[in-house]
């Protein structure tokens, strides 16, 4: 593994190290809770620690999530990219980074988002939401399969 990052001292002060699990670092400030809901981390009863508004050389301020005793799947890691395009997702074993999960933006995402269009059929019928995801420059947009409207990622709410 070529890229192993060591935590800087401000991370260590703010968020306790985990022995085994996954660390999602370099989350844009304000997006950690959306990712917690996106991955259903609370529902699944994982032990998680979040750091918010931490100092980051790359981002200015950042959020960070540590999930104890769980390794994100590749598709979960890819979903994180929707809210955190430059996130670093590392697997921790015995307090050390053993692997970095490579991510790419998924082409579509089912069931986790609510369509912001109130007239959309997904609000009345028992259908799973389904959005196509696209990226233009730094803008990530989601297009609803049903009403075909396109939304900025910040307009789309995660089902809780
Ligand atoms: Zn819709």
mmCIF file of C-alpha atoms and ligand atoms in Angstrom:
data_model
loop_
_atom_site.group_PDB
_atom_site.id
_atom_site.type_symbol
_atom_site.label_atom_id
_atom_site.label_comp_id
_atom_site.label_asym_id
_atom_site.label_seq_id
_atom_site.Cartn_x
_atom_site.Cartn_y
_atom_site.Cartn_z
ATOM 1 C CA UNK A 1 0.000 0.000 0.000
ATOM 2 C CA UNK A 2 1.697 3.163 -1.147
ATOM 3 C CA UNK A 3 -0.448 5.750 0.561
ATOM 4 C CA UNK A 4 -0.570 5.380 4.299
ATOM 5 C CA UNK A 5 -1.556 8.517 6.058
ATOM 6 C CA UNK A 6 -0.665 9.226 9.613
ATOM 7 C CA UNK A 7 -3.176 11.111 11.675
ATOM 8 C CA UNK A 8 -2.216 14.592 12.649
ATOM 9 C CA UNK A 9 -2.286 15.598 16.267
ATOM 10 C CA UNK A 10 -5.580 17.515 16.056
ATOM 11 C CA UNK A 11 -7.363 14.327 14.920
ATOM 12 C CA UNK A 12 -5.936 12.406 17.817
ATOM 13 C CA UNK A 13 -7.108 14.953 20.332
ATOM 14 C CA UNK A 14 -10.627 15.091 18.951
ATOM 15 C CA UNK A 15 -11.517 11.526 18.090
ATOM 16 C CA UNK A 16 -10.353 8.396 19.848
ATOM 17 C CA UNK A 17 -8.458 5.862 17.764
ATOM 18 C CA UNK A 18 -10.223 2.604 16.950
ATOM 19 C CA UNK A 19 -8.588 -0.802 17.038
ATOM 20 C CA UNK A 20 -10.437 -2.340 14.095
ATOM 21 C CA UNK A 21 -12.863 -0.874 11.609
ATOM 22 C CA UNK A 22 -13.164 1.832 8.987
ATOM 23 C CA UNK A 23 -12.192 5.488 9.059
ATOM 24 C CA UNK A 24 -13.803 7.888 6.590
ATOM 25 C CA UNK A 25 -11.641 10.988 6.531
ATOM 26 C CA UNK A 26 -11.688 14.243 4.523
ATOM 27 C CA UNK A 27 -15.465 14.563 4.544
ATOM 28 C CA UNK A 28 -16.523 18.118 3.649
ATOM 29 C CA UNK A 29 -17.578 20.025 6.753
ATOM 30 C CA UNK A 30 -21.267 19.470 7.475
ATOM 31 C CA UNK A 31 -21.682 16.179 5.597
ATOM 32 C CA UNK A 32 -20.825 13.633 8.315
ATOM 33 C CA UNK A 33 -24.390 13.205 9.591
ATOM 34 C CA UNK A 34 -25.757 12.727 6.081
ATOM 35 C CA UNK A 35 -23.236 9.948 5.541
ATOM 36 C CA UNK A 36 -24.159 8.383 8.899
ATOM 37 C CA UNK A 37 -27.787 8.232 7.693
ATOM 38 C CA UNK A 38 -26.886 7.280 4.125
ATOM 39 C CA UNK A 39 -25.088 4.169 5.356
ATOM 40 C CA UNK A 40 -27.716 3.515 8.074
ATOM 41 C CA UNK A 41 -24.914 3.400 10.614
ATOM 42 C CA UNK A 42 -27.226 4.194 13.537
ATOM 43 C CA UNK A 43 -29.916 1.715 12.544
ATOM 44 C CA UNK A 44 -27.335 -1.001 12.187
ATOM 45 C CA UNK A 45 -26.144 -0.317 15.750
ATOM 46 C CA UNK A 46 -22.508 0.170 14.822
ATOM 47 C CA UNK A 47 -20.303 1.898 17.313
ATOM 48 C CA UNK A 48 -19.389 5.111 15.545
ATOM 49 C CA UNK A 49 -17.447 8.207 16.413
ATOM 50 C CA UNK A 50 -17.690 11.386 14.451
ATOM 51 C CA UNK A 51 -15.501 14.431 14.441
ATOM 52 C CA UNK A 52 -16.867 17.634 12.981
ATOM 53 C CA UNK A 53 -15.262 20.910 12.065
ATOM 54 C CA UNK A 54 -11.807 19.445 12.477
ATOM 55 C CA UNK A 55 -8.815 21.270 11.091
ATOM 56 C CA UNK A 56 -7.685 19.974 7.712
ATOM 57 C CA UNK A 57 -4.767 21.109 5.614
ATOM 58 C CA UNK A 58 -6.539 20.009 2.448
ATOM 59 C CA UNK A 59 -10.083 21.182 3.154
ATOM 60 C CA UNK A 60 -9.762 23.912 5.786
ATOM 61 C CA UNK A 61 -12.325 22.199 7.974
ATOM 62 C CA UNK A 62 -13.503 18.643 7.628
ATOM 63 C CA UNK A 63 -15.622 15.954 9.211
ATOM 64 C CA UNK A 64 -14.519 12.436 9.991
ATOM 65 C CA UNK A 65 -16.309 9.188 10.865
ATOM 66 C CA UNK A 66 -14.867 6.142 12.591
ATOM 67 C CA UNK A 67 -16.825 2.911 12.520
ATOM 68 C CA UNK A 68 -15.717 0.268 14.974
ATOM 69 C CA UNK A 69 -15.509 -3.407 13.950
ATOM 70 C CA UNK A 70 -17.020 -2.932 10.518
ATOM 71 C CA UNK A 71 -15.417 -2.685 7.108
ATOM 72 C CA UNK A 72 -17.361 -0.767 4.497
ATOM 73 C CA UNK A 73 -18.210 -2.679 1.362
ATOM 74 C CA UNK A 74 -17.028 -1.278 -1.953
ATOM 75 C CA UNK A 75 -20.554 -0.128 -2.859
ATOM 76 C CA UNK A 76 -21.009 1.587 0.515
ATOM 77 C CA UNK A 77 -17.679 3.326 0.051
ATOM 78 C CA UNK A 78 -18.808 4.494 -3.386
ATOM 79 C CA UNK A 79 -22.013 5.945 -1.927
ATOM 80 C CA UNK A 80 -19.902 8.062 0.411
ATOM 81 C CA UNK A 81 -18.409 9.760 -2.667
ATOM 82 C CA UNK A 82 -21.782 11.421 -3.380
ATOM 83 C CA UNK A 83 -21.327 13.610 -0.295
ATOM 84 C CA UNK A 84 -17.579 13.446 0.075
ATOM 85 C CA UNK A 85 -15.860 13.360 -3.324
ATOM 86 C CA UNK A 86 -12.357 13.474 -1.863
ATOM 87 C CA UNK A 87 -12.936 11.263 1.157
ATOM 88 C CA UNK A 88 -10.182 8.922 2.222
ATOM 89 C CA UNK A 89 -11.568 5.580 3.385
ATOM 90 C CA UNK A 90 -9.120 3.472 5.335
ATOM 91 C CA UNK A 91 -9.443 0.061 6.920
ATOM 92 C CA UNK A 92 -7.909 -0.148 10.371
ATOM 93 C CA UNK A 93 -6.565 -3.353 11.860
ATOM 94 C CA UNK A 94 -4.922 -3.363 15.248
ATOM 95 C CA UNK A 95 -4.768 0.476 15.247
ATOM 96 C CA UNK A 96 -2.957 0.585 11.892
ATOM 97 C CA UNK A 97 -4.160 1.516 8.433
ATOM 98 C CA UNK A 98 -3.927 -1.713 6.464
ATOM 99 C CA UNK A 99 -5.837 -0.800 3.315
ATOM 100 C CA UNK A 100 -7.255 2.197 1.541
ATOM 101 C CA UNK A 101 -10.547 1.585 -0.252
ATOM 102 C CA UNK A 102 -10.522 3.064 -3.737
ATOM 103 C CA UNK A 103 -13.782 4.764 -4.583
ATOM 104 C CA UNK A 104 -15.649 6.067 -7.574
ATOM 105 C CA UNK A 105 -18.994 7.791 -7.913
ATOM 106 C CA UNK A 106 -21.730 5.166 -8.419
ATOM 107 C CA UNK A 107 -23.832 5.565 -11.610
ATOM 108 C CA UNK A 108 -27.103 5.281 -9.705
ATOM 109 C CA UNK A 109 -28.464 4.803 -6.212
ATOM 110 C CA UNK A 110 -31.648 3.081 -5.076
ATOM 111 C CA UNK A 111 -33.977 3.502 -2.109
ATOM 112 C CA UNK A 112 -31.887 5.673 0.230
ATOM 113 C CA UNK A 113 -32.937 9.103 -1.041
ATOM 114 C CA UNK A 114 -36.264 10.892 -1.019
ATOM 115 C CA UNK A 115 -37.247 12.735 -4.202
ATOM 116 C CA UNK A 116 -37.576 16.487 -3.453
ATOM 117 C CA UNK A 117 -40.363 16.772 -6.047
ATOM 118 C CA UNK A 118 -43.546 16.506 -3.973
ATOM 119 C CA UNK A 119 -45.570 15.609 -7.073
ATOM 120 C CA UNK A 120 -43.296 12.640 -7.788
ATOM 121 C CA UNK A 121 -45.009 9.249 -7.860
ATOM 122 C CA UNK A 122 -42.464 7.881 -5.346
ATOM 123 C CA UNK A 123 -44.340 9.749 -2.591
ATOM 124 C CA UNK A 124 -47.680 8.014 -3.306
ATOM 125 C CA UNK A 125 -46.756 4.585 -4.553
ATOM 126 C CA UNK A 126 -44.784 1.904 -2.791
ATOM 127 C CA UNK A 127 -41.804 2.153 -5.111
ATOM 128 C CA UNK A 128 -38.145 2.431 -4.236
ATOM 129 C CA UNK A 129 -36.596 5.737 -5.187
ATOM 130 C CA UNK A 130 -33.960 5.482 -7.873
ATOM 131 C CA UNK A 131 -31.614 8.246 -8.979
ATOM 132 C CA UNK A 132 -29.040 8.478 -11.730
ATOM 133 C CA UNK A 133 -25.941 10.252 -10.513
ATOM 134 C CA UNK A 134 -23.820 12.533 -12.622
ATOM 135 C CA UNK A 135 -20.929 14.846 -12.051
ATOM 136 C CA UNK A 136 -20.161 18.071 -13.835
ATOM 137 C CA UNK A 137 -17.086 19.788 -12.548
ATOM 138 C CA UNK A 138 -17.538 19.826 -8.789
ATOM 139 C CA UNK A 139 -21.336 19.598 -8.979
ATOM 140 C CA UNK A 140 -22.902 16.258 -8.224
ATOM 141 C CA UNK A 141 -26.492 15.971 -9.416
ATOM 142 C CA UNK A 142 -29.141 13.290 -9.041
ATOM 143 C CA UNK A 143 -31.887 12.648 -11.571
ATOM 144 C CA UNK A 144 -35.034 10.856 -10.420
ATOM 145 C CA UNK A 145 -35.964 7.822 -12.538
ATOM 146 C CA UNK A 146 -39.667 8.481 -12.043
ATOM 147 C CA UNK A 147 -40.242 12.223 -12.463
ATOM 148 C CA UNK A 148 -36.993 12.751 -14.428
ATOM 149 C CA UNK A 149 -36.196 15.938 -12.514
ATOM 150 C CA UNK A 150 -32.586 16.719 -11.669
ATOM 151 C CA UNK A 151 -31.470 17.930 -8.256
ATOM 152 C CA UNK A 152 -28.288 19.139 -6.665
ATOM 153 C CA UNK A 153 -27.037 16.593 -4.131
ATOM 154 C CA UNK A 154 -27.706 19.045 -1.281
ATOM 155 C CA UNK A 155 -31.434 19.172 -2.139
ATOM 156 C CA UNK A 156 -31.933 15.453 -1.798
ATOM 157 C CA UNK A 157 -32.738 14.144 1.672
ATOM 158 C CA UNK A 158 -31.635 10.789 2.977
ATOM 159 C CA UNK A 159 -34.399 8.502 4.283
ATOM 160 C CA UNK A 160 -33.945 8.087 8.021
HETATM 161 ZN ZN1 LIG B 1 -39.009 12.059 -8.505
#
